[in-house]
PDB file of C-alpha atoms in Angstrom:
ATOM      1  CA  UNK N   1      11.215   9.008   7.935  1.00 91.00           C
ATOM      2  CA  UNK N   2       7.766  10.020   8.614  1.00 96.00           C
ATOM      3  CA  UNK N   3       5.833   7.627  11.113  1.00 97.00           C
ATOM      4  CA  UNK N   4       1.864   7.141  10.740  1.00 98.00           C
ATOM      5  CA  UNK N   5      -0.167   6.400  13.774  1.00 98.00           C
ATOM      6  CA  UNK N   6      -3.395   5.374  14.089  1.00 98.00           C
ATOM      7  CA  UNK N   7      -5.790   5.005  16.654  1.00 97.00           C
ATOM      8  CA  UNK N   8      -7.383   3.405  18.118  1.00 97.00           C
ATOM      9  CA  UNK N   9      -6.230   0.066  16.835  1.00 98.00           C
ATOM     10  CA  UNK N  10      -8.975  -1.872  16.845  1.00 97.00           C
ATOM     11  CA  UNK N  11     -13.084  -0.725  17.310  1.00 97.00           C
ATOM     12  CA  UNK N  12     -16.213  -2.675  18.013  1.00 97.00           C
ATOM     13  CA  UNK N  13     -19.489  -0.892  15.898  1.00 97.00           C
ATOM     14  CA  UNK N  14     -22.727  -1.817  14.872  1.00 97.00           C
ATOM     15  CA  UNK N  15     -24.618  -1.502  11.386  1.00 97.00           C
ATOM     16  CA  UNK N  16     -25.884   1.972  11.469  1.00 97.00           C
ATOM     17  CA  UNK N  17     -23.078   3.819  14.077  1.00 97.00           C
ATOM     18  CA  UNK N  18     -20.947   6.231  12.584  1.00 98.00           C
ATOM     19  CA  UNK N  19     -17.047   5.217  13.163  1.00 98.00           C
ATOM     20  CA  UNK N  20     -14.304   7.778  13.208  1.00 98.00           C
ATOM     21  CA  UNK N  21     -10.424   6.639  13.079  1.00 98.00           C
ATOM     22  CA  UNK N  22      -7.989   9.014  13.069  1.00 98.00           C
ATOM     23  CA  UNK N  23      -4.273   8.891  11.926  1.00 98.00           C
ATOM     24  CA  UNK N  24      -1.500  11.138  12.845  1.00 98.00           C
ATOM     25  CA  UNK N  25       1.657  11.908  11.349  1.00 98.00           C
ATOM     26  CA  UNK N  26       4.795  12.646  12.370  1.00 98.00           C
ATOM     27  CA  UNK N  27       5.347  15.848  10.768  1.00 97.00           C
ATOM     28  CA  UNK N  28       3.076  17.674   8.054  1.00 98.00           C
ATOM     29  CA  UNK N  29       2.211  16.107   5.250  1.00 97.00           C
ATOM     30  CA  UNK N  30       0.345  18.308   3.535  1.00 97.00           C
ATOM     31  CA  UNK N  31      -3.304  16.970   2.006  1.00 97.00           C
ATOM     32  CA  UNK N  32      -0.429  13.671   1.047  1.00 97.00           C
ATOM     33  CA  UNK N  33      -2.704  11.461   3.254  1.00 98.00           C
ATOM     34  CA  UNK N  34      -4.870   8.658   1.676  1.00 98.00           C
ATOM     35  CA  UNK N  35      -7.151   5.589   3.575  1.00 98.00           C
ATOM     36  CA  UNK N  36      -7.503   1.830   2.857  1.00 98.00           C
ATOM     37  CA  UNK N  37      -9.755  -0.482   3.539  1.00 98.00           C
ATOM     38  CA  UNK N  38      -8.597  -4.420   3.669  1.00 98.00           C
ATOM     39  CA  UNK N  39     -10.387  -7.408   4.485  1.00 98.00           C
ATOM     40  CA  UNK N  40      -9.295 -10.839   4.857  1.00 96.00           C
ATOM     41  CA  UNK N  41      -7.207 -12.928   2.064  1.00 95.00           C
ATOM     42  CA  UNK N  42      -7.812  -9.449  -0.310  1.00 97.00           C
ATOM     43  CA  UNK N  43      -5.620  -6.564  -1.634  1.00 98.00           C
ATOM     44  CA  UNK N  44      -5.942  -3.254  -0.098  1.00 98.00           C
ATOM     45  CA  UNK N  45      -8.654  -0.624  -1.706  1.00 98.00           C
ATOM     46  CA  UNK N  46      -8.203   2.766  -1.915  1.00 98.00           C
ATOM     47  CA  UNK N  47     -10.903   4.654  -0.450  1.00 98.00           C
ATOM     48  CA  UNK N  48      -9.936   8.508   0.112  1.00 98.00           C
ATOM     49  CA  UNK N  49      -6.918  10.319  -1.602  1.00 98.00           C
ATOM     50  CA  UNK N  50      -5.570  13.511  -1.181  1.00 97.00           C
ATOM     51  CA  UNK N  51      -7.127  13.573   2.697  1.00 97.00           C
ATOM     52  CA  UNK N  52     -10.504  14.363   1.517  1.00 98.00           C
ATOM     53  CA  UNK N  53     -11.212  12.870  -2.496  1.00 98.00           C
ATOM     54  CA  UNK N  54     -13.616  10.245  -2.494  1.00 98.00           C
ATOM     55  CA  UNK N  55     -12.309   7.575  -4.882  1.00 97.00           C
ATOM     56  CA  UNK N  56     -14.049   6.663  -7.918  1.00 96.00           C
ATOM     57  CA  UNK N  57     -16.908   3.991  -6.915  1.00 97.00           C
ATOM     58  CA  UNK N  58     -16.507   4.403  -3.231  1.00 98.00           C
ATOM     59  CA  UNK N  59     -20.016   4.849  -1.252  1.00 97.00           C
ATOM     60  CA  UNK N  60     -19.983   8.418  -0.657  1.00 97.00           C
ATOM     61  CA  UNK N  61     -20.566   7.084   3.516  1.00 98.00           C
ATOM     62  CA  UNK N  62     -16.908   7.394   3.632  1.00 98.00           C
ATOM     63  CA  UNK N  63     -15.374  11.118   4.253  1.00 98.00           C
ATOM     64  CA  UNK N  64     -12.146  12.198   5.090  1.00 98.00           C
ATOM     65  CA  UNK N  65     -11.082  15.732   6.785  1.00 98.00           C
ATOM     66  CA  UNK N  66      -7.822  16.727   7.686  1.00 98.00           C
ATOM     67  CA  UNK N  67      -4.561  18.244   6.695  1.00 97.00           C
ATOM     68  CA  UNK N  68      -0.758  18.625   7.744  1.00 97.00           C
ATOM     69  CA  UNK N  69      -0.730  16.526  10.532  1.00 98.00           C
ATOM     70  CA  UNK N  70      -3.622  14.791  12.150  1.00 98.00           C
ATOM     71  CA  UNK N  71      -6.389  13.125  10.009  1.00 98.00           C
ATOM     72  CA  UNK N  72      -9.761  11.490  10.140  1.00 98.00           C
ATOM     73  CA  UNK N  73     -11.827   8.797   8.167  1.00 98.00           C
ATOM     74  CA  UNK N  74     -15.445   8.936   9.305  1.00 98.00           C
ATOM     75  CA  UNK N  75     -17.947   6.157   7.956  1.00 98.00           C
ATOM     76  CA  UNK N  76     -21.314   7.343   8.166  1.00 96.00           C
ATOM     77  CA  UNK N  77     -24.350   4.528   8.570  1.00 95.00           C
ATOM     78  CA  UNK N  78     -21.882   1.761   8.747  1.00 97.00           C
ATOM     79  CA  UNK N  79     -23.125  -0.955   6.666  1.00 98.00           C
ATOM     80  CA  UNK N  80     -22.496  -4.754   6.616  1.00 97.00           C
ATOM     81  CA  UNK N  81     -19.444  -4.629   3.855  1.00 97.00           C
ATOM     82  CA  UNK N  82     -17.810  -2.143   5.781  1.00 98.00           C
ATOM     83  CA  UNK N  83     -16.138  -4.439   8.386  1.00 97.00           C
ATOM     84  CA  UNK N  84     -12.613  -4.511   7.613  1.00 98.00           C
ATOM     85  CA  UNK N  85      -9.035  -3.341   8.603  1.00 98.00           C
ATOM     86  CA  UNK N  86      -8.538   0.604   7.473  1.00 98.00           C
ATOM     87  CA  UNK N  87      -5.281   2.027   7.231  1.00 98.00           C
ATOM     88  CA  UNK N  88      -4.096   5.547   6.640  1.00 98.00           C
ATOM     89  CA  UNK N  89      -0.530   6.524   4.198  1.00 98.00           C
ATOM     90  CA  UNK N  90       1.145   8.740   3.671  1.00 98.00           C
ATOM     91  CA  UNK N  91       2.718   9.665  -0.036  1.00 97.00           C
ATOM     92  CA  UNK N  92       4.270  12.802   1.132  1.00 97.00           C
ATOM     93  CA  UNK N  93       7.694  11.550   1.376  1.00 95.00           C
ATOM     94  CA  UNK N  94       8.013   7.871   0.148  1.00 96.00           C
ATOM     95  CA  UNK N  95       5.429   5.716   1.741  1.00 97.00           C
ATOM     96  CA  UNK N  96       4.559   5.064   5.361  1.00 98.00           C
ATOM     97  CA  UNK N  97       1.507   3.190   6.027  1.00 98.00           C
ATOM     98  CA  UNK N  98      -0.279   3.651   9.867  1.00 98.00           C
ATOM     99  CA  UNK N  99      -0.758   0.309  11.512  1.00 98.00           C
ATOM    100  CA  UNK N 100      -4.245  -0.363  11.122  1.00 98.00           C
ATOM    101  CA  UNK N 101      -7.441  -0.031  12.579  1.00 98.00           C
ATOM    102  CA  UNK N 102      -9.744  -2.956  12.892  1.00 98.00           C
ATOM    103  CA  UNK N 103     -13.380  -2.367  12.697  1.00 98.00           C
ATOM    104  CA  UNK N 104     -15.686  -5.512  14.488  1.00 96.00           C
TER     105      UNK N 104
ATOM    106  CA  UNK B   1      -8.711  -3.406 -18.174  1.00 94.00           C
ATOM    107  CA  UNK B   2      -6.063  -2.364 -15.609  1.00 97.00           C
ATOM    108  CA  UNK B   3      -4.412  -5.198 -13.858  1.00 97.00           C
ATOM    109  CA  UNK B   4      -1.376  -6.006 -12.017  1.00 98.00           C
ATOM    110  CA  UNK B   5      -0.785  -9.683 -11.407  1.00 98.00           C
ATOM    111  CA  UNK B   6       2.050 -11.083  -9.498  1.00 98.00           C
ATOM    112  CA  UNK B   7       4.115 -14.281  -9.591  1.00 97.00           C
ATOM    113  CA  UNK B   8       6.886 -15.772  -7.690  1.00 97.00           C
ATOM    114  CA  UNK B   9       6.194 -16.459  -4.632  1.00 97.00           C
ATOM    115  CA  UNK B  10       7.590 -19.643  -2.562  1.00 97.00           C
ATOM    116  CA  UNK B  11       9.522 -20.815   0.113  1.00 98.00           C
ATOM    117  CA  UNK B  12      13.169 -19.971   0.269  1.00 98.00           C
ATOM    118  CA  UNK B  13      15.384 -20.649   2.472  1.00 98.00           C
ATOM    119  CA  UNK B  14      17.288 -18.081   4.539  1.00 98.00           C
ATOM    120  CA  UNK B  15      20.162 -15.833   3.309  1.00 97.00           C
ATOM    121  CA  UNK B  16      18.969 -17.398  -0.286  1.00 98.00           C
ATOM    122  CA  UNK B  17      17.438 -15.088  -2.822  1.00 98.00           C
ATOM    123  CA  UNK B  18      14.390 -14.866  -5.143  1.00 98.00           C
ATOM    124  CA  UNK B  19      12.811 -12.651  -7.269  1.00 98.00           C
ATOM    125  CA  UNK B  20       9.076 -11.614  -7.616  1.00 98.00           C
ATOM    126  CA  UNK B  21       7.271 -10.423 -10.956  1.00 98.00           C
ATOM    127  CA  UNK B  22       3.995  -8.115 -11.273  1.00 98.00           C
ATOM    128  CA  UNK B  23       3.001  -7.779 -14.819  1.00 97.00           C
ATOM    129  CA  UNK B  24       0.974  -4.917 -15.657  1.00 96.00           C
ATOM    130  CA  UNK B  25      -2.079  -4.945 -18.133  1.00 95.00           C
ATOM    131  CA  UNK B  26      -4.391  -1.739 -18.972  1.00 95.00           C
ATOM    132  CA  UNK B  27      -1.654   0.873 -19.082  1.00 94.00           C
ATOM    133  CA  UNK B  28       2.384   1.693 -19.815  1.00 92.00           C
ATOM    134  CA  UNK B  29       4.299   1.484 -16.697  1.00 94.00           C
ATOM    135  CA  UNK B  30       6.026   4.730 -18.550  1.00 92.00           C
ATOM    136  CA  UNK B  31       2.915   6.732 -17.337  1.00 93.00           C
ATOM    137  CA  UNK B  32       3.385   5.379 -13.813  1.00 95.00           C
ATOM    138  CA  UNK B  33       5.080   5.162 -10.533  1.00 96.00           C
ATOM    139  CA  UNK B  34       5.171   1.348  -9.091  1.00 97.00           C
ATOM    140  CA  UNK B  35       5.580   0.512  -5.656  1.00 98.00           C
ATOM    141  CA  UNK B  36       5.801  -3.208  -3.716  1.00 98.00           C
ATOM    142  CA  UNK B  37       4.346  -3.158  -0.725  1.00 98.00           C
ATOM    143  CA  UNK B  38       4.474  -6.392   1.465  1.00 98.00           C
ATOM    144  CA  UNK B  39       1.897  -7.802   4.521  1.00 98.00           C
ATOM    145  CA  UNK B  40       3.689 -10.116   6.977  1.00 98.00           C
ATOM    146  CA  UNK B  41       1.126 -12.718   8.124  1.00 97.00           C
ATOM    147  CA  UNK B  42      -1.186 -11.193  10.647  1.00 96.00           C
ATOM    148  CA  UNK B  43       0.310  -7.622  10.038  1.00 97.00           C
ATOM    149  CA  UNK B  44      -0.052  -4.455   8.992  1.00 98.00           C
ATOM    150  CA  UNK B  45       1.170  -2.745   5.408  1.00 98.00           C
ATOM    151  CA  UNK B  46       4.857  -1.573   5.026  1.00 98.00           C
ATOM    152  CA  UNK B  47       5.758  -0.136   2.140  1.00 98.00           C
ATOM    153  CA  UNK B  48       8.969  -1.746   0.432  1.00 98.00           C
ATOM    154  CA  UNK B  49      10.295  -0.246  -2.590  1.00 98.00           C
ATOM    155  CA  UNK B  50       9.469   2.663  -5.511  1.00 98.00           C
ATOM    156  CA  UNK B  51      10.378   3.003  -9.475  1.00 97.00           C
ATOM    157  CA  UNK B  52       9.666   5.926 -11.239  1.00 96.00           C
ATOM    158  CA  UNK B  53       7.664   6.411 -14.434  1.00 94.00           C
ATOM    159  CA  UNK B  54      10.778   7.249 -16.190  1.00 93.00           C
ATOM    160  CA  UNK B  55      12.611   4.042 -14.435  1.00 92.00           C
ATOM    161  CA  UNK B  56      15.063   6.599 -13.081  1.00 94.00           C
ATOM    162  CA  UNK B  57      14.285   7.402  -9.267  1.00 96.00           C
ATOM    163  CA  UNK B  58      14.271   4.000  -6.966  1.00 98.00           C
ATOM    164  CA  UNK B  59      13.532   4.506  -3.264  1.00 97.00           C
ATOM    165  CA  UNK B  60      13.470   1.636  -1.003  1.00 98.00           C
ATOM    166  CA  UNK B  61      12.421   1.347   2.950  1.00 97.00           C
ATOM    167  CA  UNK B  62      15.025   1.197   5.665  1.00 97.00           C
ATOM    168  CA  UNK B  63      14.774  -2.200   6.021  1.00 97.00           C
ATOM    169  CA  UNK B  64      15.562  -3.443   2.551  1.00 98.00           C
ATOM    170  CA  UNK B  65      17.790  -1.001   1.643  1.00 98.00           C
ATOM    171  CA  UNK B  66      21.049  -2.506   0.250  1.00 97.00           C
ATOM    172  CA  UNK B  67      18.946  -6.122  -0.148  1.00 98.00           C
ATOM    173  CA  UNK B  68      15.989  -5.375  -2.199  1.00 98.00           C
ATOM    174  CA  UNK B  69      16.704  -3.979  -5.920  1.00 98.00           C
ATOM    175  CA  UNK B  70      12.844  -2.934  -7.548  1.00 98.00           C
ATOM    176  CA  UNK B  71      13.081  -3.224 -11.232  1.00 97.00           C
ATOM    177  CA  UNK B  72      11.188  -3.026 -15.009  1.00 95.00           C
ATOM    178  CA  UNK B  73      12.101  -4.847 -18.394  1.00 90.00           C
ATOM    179  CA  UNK B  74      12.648  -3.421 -21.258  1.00 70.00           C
ATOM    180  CA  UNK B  75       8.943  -4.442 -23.200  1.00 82.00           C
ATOM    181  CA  UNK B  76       7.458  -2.345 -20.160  1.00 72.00           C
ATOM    182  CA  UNK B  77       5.356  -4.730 -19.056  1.00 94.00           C
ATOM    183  CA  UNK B  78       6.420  -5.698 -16.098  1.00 97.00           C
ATOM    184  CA  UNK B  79       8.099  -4.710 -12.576  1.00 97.00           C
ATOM    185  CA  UNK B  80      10.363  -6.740 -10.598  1.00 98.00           C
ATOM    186  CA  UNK B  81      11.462  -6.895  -7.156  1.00 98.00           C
ATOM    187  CA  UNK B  82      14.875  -9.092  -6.901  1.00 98.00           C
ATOM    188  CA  UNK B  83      15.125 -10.151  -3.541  1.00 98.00           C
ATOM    189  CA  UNK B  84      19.231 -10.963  -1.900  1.00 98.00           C
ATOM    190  CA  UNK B  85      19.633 -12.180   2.119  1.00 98.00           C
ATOM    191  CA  UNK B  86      16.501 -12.956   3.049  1.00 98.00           C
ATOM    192  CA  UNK B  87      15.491 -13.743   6.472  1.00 97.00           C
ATOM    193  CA  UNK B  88      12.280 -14.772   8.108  1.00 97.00           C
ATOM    194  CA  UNK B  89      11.453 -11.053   8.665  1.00 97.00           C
ATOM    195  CA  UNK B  90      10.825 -10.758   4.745  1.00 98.00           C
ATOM    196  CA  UNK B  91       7.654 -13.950   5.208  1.00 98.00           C
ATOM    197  CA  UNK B  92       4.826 -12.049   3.390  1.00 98.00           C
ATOM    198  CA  UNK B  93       2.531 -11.625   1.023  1.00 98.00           C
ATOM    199  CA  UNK B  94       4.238  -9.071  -1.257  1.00 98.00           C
ATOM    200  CA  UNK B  95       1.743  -6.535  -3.485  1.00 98.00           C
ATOM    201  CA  UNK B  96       2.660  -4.628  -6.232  1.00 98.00           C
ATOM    202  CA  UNK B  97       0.800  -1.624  -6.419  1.00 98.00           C
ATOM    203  CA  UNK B  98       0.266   1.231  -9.136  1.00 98.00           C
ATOM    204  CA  UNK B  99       0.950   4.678  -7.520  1.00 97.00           C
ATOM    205  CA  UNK B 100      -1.173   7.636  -9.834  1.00 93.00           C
ATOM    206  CA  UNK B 101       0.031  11.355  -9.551  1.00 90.00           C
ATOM    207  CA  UNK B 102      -3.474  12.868 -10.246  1.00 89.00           C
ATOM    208  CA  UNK B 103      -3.960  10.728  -6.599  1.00 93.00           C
ATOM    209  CA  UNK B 104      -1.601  12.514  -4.534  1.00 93.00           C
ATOM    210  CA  UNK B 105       0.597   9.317  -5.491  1.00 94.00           C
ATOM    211  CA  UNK B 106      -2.347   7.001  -3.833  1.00 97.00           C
ATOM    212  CA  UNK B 107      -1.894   3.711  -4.277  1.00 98.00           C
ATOM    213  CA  UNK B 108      -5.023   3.533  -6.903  1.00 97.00           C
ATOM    214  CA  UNK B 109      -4.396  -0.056  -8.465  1.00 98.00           C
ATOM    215  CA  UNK B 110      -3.715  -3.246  -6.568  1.00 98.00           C
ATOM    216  CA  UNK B 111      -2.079  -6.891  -7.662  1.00 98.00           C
ATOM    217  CA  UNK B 112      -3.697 -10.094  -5.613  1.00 98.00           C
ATOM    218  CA  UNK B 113      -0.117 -10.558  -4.102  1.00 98.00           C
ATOM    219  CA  UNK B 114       2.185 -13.481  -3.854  1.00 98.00           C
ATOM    220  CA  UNK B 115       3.344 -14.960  -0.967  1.00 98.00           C
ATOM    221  CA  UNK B 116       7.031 -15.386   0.233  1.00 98.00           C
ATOM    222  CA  UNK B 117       8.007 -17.377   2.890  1.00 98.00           C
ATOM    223  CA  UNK B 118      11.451 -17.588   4.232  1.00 98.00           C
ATOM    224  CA  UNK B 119      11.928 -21.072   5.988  1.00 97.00           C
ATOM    225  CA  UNK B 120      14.872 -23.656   6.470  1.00 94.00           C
TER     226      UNK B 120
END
């Protein structure tokens, strides 16, 4: 199985600062590598596919870079709304989500 | 529009069984993979179980396997995820989740989720 890991786990930012999370896996998974975003009580939401594809509707403050093994979301200008839980997957071989990271 | 909605959630007790429903609105499950992906209170995402578009190729996580059975009726509409042995490791919120191949088989479409909670 491939494992997902994500750091760091949890990050403190303010509106404005650009956040960077980065998710590794443990062997290559191509461009396979998508992020979420979650908040409280709510389904996840698909943000970035394929690495680097900006999902339809997505603020285009969200980017993602990467490929075969090690992976990064960066959120430009954070905004208000963007508080949340973010987690990386991979689709490469089954599933395997990353554990999270926590953005307060 | 596209929707996945899922249903039966509860409390069971442990080693019982119980099975949980997402029916699909908006498009034919035929055109997509599924995939039930479950939240244990306070945690992170695991991934659970996959069915094909054809209804052909099931995969299921390491920790299910042999437990969990993910299936589809016949009208198409919606997926299942029969549930056998459970334990209080299987307490969460269980999502369905639409997987699209044009997405690098991202997880594009959510449900709301139901909650399961395994409790003598």
């Amino acid at each position: 199985d491939i494992q997902m890991t994500q750091s760091p786990s949890s990050l403190s930012a303010s509106v404005g600062d650009r956040v960077t999370i980065t998710c590794r896996a443990s062997q290559s998974v191509t461009t396979y590598l998508n992020w979420y975003q979650q908040k409280p009580g709510t389904a996840p939401r698909l943000l970035i596919y394929g690495a680097s594809s900006l999902q339809s509707g997505v603020p285009s403050r969200f980017s993602g870079s990467g490929s075969g093994t090690t992976f990064t979301l960066t959120i430009n200008s954070l905004q208000p709304e963007d508080f949340a839980t973010y987690y990386c997957q991979q689709t490469s071989n089954t599933a395997t989500f990353g554990q999270g990271t926590k953005v307060e | 529009q596209v929707q996945l909605v899922e249903s039966g959630g509860g409390v069971v007790q442990p080693g019982r069984s119980l099975r949980v429903s997402c029916v699909v609105s908006g498009f034919s499950l035929t055109d997509y993979d599924m995939n039930w992906v479950r939240q244990a209170p306070g945690k992170g995402l695991e991934w659970v179980a996959h069915l094909s578009y054809d209804g052909n190729i099931r995969y299921y996580a390491d920790s299910v396997k042999g437990r969990f059975t993910i299936s589809r009726d016949n009208s198409k509409t919606t997926v299942y995820l029969q549930m056998h042995s459970l334990s209080g490791e299987d307490t969460a919120t269980y999502f369905c989740a639409r997987a699209s191949a044009g997405l690098y088989e991202a997880f594009d479409v959510w449900g709301q989720g139901t909650m399961v909670t395994v409790s003598s």
